[in-house]
Amino acid sequence: MNRPGHRTAAVRMVLTAGMVTLGVLAAGCAPDHPAGSGTPVPVPSSSAVAPSTSSSSAAPSPTASDPSSPADSTATASPIQSSTPTPTPTPEPFDAYPAYATVALDLRQTASADAQASSELKRADKVQVIGDDLNGYTPVSHDGEKYWVTTGFLSTTKPEPLPTAVKAPVATMWTTTELNVRTTPLLGGGVLGVLASGEQVTTAGSVAGNFTLVNYRGQTGWVVSKYLTATKPKPKTASTAGVTLDNRCTTGLVICISKTDRQLRLVQDGKIVLSLAARFGSEAGPTREGTFKIEWRDKDWVSKMYGSKMPYAMFFSGGEAIHYSSDFAARGYAGNSHGCVNIRSMSGLQYLWDHAPVGTKVVVYR
């Protein structure tokens, strides 16, 4: 026969077991760290005893797992590693300034020759330079838009007006001195290249002020008119006054080449008949020195090694030759040959060709 006390104890045991089961289920489903809290969710202990009805008003004693328990004084929080980001350097501000186009210039969208030109500046058009040069181009502002123009053709002063070009007959002319070929008919215009003294040119049908338009290396440029002549000049001759010739150059017909003077001289029995400016090989590929002779010649020779034209080539030592050089005519002594003797006067070289046949003695010295 069950007594009421026994039934009460049984009910208490069932309730206790049920609470333990619920606590285990709750611990298995809840996240370890609920959102918004850094404290673990308390899990009821299996040893917990359900409060009796007589002590339901008593406050439970705090346990180590109770959120209300004070933190362990021996626990040390891990320090938070903080890193200060490296500040991005601020570029120095560019002081924009006004400038003028000295020639007609394409306005490009990017700093590249491949960029399409969307517009064009005319000579003396004003722009605002707004940044540093990049890849040979200068950033400018024009009509409120950013563009890039070729570096080197802007000036802070407004260029003077160009002289008016008028038609003129096309003619064959010769230069009387070394002559700059310019992009505009002004002494301050850009230089396309240099014509050698005595070089033949063809005019292009226009004159402007003191300048004549001529054909030059597949394009046109302006030269000072007074240094052109319609009569082919005779090659200049030179006396031996002030010139010390190598002893090997004093007898017979000799092409006497001095590296020190940078001159090629045609000498007949000690008398200088012709003197031409000459350019030689570099230190890495010097022009050979010694006594040689013209072995063979070709007016239209093209280098098989470099693919460059060598007009009026006169070979005197293996692959080394005396020949005309368009690069020497354009850049002067800024460059050098691959070992040959470069001549920049076409008319002077033609005279040498006509007067120095195969077998002519050649002396190269310092």
mmCIF file of C-alpha atoms in Angstrom, residues 98-266:
data_model
loop_
_atom_site.group_PDB
_atom_site.id
_atom_site.type_symbol
_atom_site.label_atom_id
_atom_site.label_comp_id
_atom_site.label_asym_id
_atom_site.label_seq_id
_atom_site.Cartn_x
_atom_site.Cartn_y
_atom_site.Cartn_z
ATOM 1 C CA PRO A 98 49.335 78.241 -68.671
ATOM 2 C CA ALA A 99 51.252 77.293 -71.820
ATOM 3 C CA TYR A 100 50.972 77.680 -75.583
ATOM 4 C CA ALA A 101 51.365 75.177 -78.397
ATOM 5 C CA THR A 102 54.378 75.963 -80.568
ATOM 6 C CA VAL A 103 53.194 73.600 -83.332
ATOM 7 C CA ALA A 104 49.957 71.797 -84.180
ATOM 8 C CA LEU A 105 49.459 69.067 -81.544
ATOM 9 C CA ASP A 106 47.114 66.098 -81.262
ATOM 10 C CA LEU A 107 45.007 65.967 -78.085
ATOM 11 C CA ARG A 108 45.024 62.362 -76.840
ATOM 12 C CA GLN A 109 42.931 60.649 -74.172
ATOM 13 C CA THR A 110 45.911 58.786 -72.675
ATOM 14 C CA ALA A 111 49.686 59.192 -72.582
ATOM 15 C CA SER A 112 50.349 56.875 -75.524
ATOM 16 C CA ALA A 113 51.035 57.168 -79.230
ATOM 17 C CA ASP A 114 48.418 54.442 -79.722
ATOM 18 C CA ALA A 115 45.706 56.585 -78.106
ATOM 19 C CA GLN A 116 43.261 58.057 -80.581
ATOM 20 C CA ALA A 117 43.525 61.806 -81.089
ATOM 21 C CA SER A 118 40.130 63.296 -80.304
ATOM 22 C CA SER A 119 41.036 66.860 -81.276
ATOM 23 C CA GLU A 120 43.957 69.092 -82.206
ATOM 24 C CA LEU A 121 45.647 72.197 -80.883
ATOM 25 C CA LYS A 122 46.705 74.850 -83.351
ATOM 26 C CA ARG A 123 49.921 76.782 -82.974
ATOM 27 C CA ALA A 124 49.568 79.456 -80.251
ATOM 28 C CA ASP A 125 46.481 77.782 -78.713
ATOM 29 C CA LYS A 126 46.478 78.170 -74.933
ATOM 30 C CA VAL A 127 46.197 75.245 -72.484
ATOM 31 C CA GLN A 128 46.723 74.628 -68.786
ATOM 32 C CA VAL A 129 49.512 72.204 -67.841
ATOM 33 C CA ILE A 130 48.072 70.184 -64.948
ATOM 34 C CA GLY A 131 50.654 67.526 -64.099
ATOM 35 C CA ASP A 132 54.067 65.971 -64.618
ATOM 36 C CA ASP A 133 55.179 64.429 -67.914
ATOM 37 C CA LEU A 134 54.570 60.703 -68.482
ATOM 38 C CA ASN A 135 55.968 58.519 -71.279
ATOM 39 C CA GLY A 136 56.882 61.573 -73.362
ATOM 40 C CA TYR A 137 53.475 63.202 -72.957
ATOM 41 C CA THR A 138 52.295 66.201 -70.917
ATOM 42 C CA PRO A 139 48.843 66.353 -69.254
ATOM 43 C CA VAL A 140 46.882 69.495 -70.134
ATOM 44 C CA SER A 141 43.436 70.929 -69.651
ATOM 45 C CA HIS A 142 41.702 72.357 -72.714
ATOM 46 C CA ASP A 143 38.078 73.511 -72.861
ATOM 47 C CA GLY A 144 37.479 71.886 -69.471
ATOM 48 C CA GLU A 145 38.713 68.437 -70.545
ATOM 49 C CA LYS A 146 41.929 66.567 -69.718
ATOM 50 C CA TYR A 147 44.184 65.520 -72.594
ATOM 51 C CA TRP A 148 47.778 64.458 -73.248
ATOM 52 C CA VAL A 149 50.062 66.181 -75.765
ATOM 53 C CA THR A 150 53.576 65.357 -76.963
ATOM 54 C CA THR A 151 56.164 66.768 -74.574
ATOM 55 C CA GLY A 152 58.498 69.488 -75.855
ATOM 56 C CA PHE A 153 56.078 71.526 -77.927
ATOM 57 C CA LEU A 154 54.615 73.813 -75.266
ATOM 58 C CA SER A 155 55.953 77.226 -74.263
ATOM 59 C CA THR A 156 55.085 79.540 -71.403
ATOM 60 C CA THR A 157 55.336 82.485 -73.799
ATOM 61 C CA LYS A 158 52.984 82.913 -76.712
ATOM 62 C CA PRO A 159 54.810 82.155 -79.972
ATOM 63 C CA GLU A 160 55.162 84.820 -82.597
ATOM 64 C CA PRO A 161 52.843 84.572 -85.602
ATOM 65 C CA LEU A 162 54.094 82.431 -88.466
ATOM 66 C CA PRO A 163 54.964 84.227 -91.671
ATOM 67 C CA THR A 164 52.420 83.693 -94.406
ATOM 68 C CA ALA A 165 53.364 80.941 -96.849
ATOM 69 C CA VAL A 166 53.043 81.671 -100.565
ATOM 70 C CA LYS A 167 53.430 79.442 -103.580
ATOM 71 C CA ALA A 168 56.816 79.147 -105.245
ATOM 72 C CA PRO A 169 58.208 77.076 -108.137
ATOM 73 C CA VAL A 170 59.524 73.592 -107.397
ATOM 74 C CA ALA A 171 63.243 73.458 -108.104
ATOM 75 C CA THR A 172 66.410 71.471 -107.516
ATOM 76 C CA MET A 173 68.779 73.307 -105.166
ATOM 77 C CA TRP A 174 72.012 72.737 -103.257
ATOM 78 C CA THR A 175 72.995 73.824 -99.784
ATOM 79 C CA THR A 176 75.966 76.141 -99.361
ATOM 80 C CA THR A 177 76.550 75.200 -95.710
ATOM 81 C CA GLU A 178 75.271 72.747 -93.113
ATOM 82 C CA LEU A 179 71.610 73.623 -92.738
ATOM 83 C CA ASN A 180 68.958 72.852 -90.116
ATOM 84 C CA VAL A 181 65.627 71.585 -91.429
ATOM 85 C CA ARG A 182 62.884 72.976 -89.161
ATOM 86 C CA THR A 183 59.262 72.155 -88.450
ATOM 87 C CA THR A 184 58.184 75.806 -88.818
ATOM 88 C CA PRO A 185 59.542 78.775 -90.814
ATOM 89 C CA LEU A 186 61.157 80.298 -87.720
ATOM 90 C CA LEU A 187 64.675 80.158 -86.330
ATOM 91 C CA GLY A 188 63.258 78.798 -83.079
ATOM 92 C CA GLY A 189 61.306 76.024 -84.782
ATOM 93 C CA GLY A 190 61.948 72.365 -83.964
ATOM 94 C CA VAL A 191 64.750 70.687 -85.909
ATOM 95 C CA LEU A 192 63.907 67.656 -88.055
ATOM 96 C CA GLY A 193 67.493 67.089 -89.120
ATOM 97 C CA VAL A 194 70.546 68.626 -90.766
ATOM 98 C CA LEU A 195 71.456 68.937 -94.446
ATOM 99 C CA ALA A 196 75.151 68.637 -95.201
ATOM 100 C CA SER A 197 76.976 71.378 -97.034
ATOM 101 C CA GLY A 198 76.654 70.807 -100.778
ATOM 102 C CA GLU A 199 73.712 68.431 -100.400
ATOM 103 C CA GLN A 200 71.086 68.393 -103.143
ATOM 104 C CA VAL A 201 67.461 69.096 -102.164
ATOM 105 C CA THR A 202 64.159 69.608 -103.956
ATOM 106 C CA THR A 203 61.926 72.490 -102.910
ATOM 107 C CA ALA A 204 58.280 71.737 -102.069
ATOM 108 C CA GLY A 205 56.520 74.709 -103.692
ATOM 109 C CA SER A 206 56.241 77.189 -100.792
ATOM 110 C CA VAL A 207 58.195 80.040 -99.217
ATOM 111 C CA ALA A 208 57.386 81.869 -95.987
ATOM 112 C CA GLY A 209 59.346 84.935 -95.015
ATOM 113 C CA ASN A 210 63.033 83.997 -95.119
ATOM 114 C CA PHE A 211 62.362 80.271 -95.334
ATOM 115 C CA THR A 212 61.845 77.758 -98.148
ATOM 116 C CA LEU A 213 59.930 74.504 -97.817
ATOM 117 C CA VAL A 214 61.987 71.486 -98.957
ATOM 118 C CA ASN A 215 61.511 67.721 -99.149
ATOM 119 C CA TYR A 216 63.489 65.957 -96.449
ATOM 120 C CA ARG A 217 63.643 62.222 -95.611
ATOM 121 C CA GLY A 218 60.085 61.517 -96.736
ATOM 122 C CA GLN A 219 58.588 64.661 -95.169
ATOM 123 C CA THR A 220 58.821 68.419 -95.599
ATOM 124 C CA GLY A 221 60.632 71.047 -93.549
ATOM 125 C CA TRP A 222 61.769 74.652 -93.651
ATOM 126 C CA VAL A 223 65.312 75.902 -94.343
ATOM 127 C CA VAL A 224 66.746 79.405 -94.514
ATOM 128 C CA SER A 225 66.455 80.452 -98.159
ATOM 129 C CA LYS A 226 69.757 82.331 -98.432
ATOM 130 C CA TYR A 227 71.715 79.110 -97.886
ATOM 131 C CA LEU A 228 70.289 77.481 -101.013
ATOM 132 C CA THR A 229 71.706 77.871 -104.495
ATOM 133 C CA ALA A 230 70.551 76.737 -107.913
ATOM 134 C CA THR A 231 74.149 76.077 -108.973
ATOM 135 C CA LYS A 232 75.878 72.919 -107.814
ATOM 136 C CA PRO A 233 78.838 74.089 -105.725
ATOM 137 C CA LYS A 234 82.310 72.744 -106.281
ATOM 138 C CA PRO A 235 83.731 70.794 -103.360
ATOM 139 C CA LYS A 236 85.804 72.970 -101.101
ATOM 140 C CA THR A 237 89.507 72.405 -101.309
ATOM 141 C CA ALA A 238 91.885 72.835 -98.434
ATOM 142 C CA SER A 239 95.510 73.893 -98.270
ATOM 143 C CA THR A 240 98.074 72.092 -96.139
ATOM 144 C CA ALA A 241 98.605 75.224 -94.030
ATOM 145 C CA GLY A 242 98.177 74.337 -90.374
ATOM 146 C CA VAL A 243 97.538 70.655 -91.145
ATOM 147 C CA THR A 244 100.092 68.008 -90.233
ATOM 148 C CA LEU A 245 99.742 65.030 -92.533
ATOM 149 C CA ASP A 246 100.979 61.553 -91.755
ATOM 150 C CA ASN A 247 104.210 60.819 -93.653
ATOM 151 C CA ARG A 248 102.417 58.015 -95.518
ATOM 152 C CA CYS A 249 100.125 60.646 -97.094
ATOM 153 C CA THR A 250 102.768 62.768 -98.810
ATOM 154 C CA THR A 251 103.430 60.764 -101.971
ATOM 155 C CA GLY A 252 100.994 59.971 -104.780
ATOM 156 C CA LEU A 253 97.186 59.876 -104.472
ATOM 157 C CA VAL A 254 96.152 59.020 -100.924
ATOM 158 C CA ILE A 255 92.890 59.075 -98.950
ATOM 159 C CA CYS A 256 94.298 60.323 -95.651
ATOM 160 C CA ILE A 257 91.947 59.825 -92.672
ATOM 161 C CA SER A 258 92.738 61.439 -89.314
ATOM 162 C CA LYS A 259 90.780 60.279 -86.283
ATOM 163 C CA THR A 260 92.142 63.153 -84.211
ATOM 164 C CA ASP A 261 90.970 65.831 -86.659
ATOM 165 C CA ARG A 262 87.863 63.780 -87.625
ATOM 166 C CA GLN A 263 88.666 64.544 -91.252
ATOM 167 C CA LEU A 264 88.981 62.571 -94.458
ATOM 168 C CA ARG A 265 91.364 64.274 -96.873
ATOM 169 C CA LEU A 266 92.089 63.438 -100.477
#
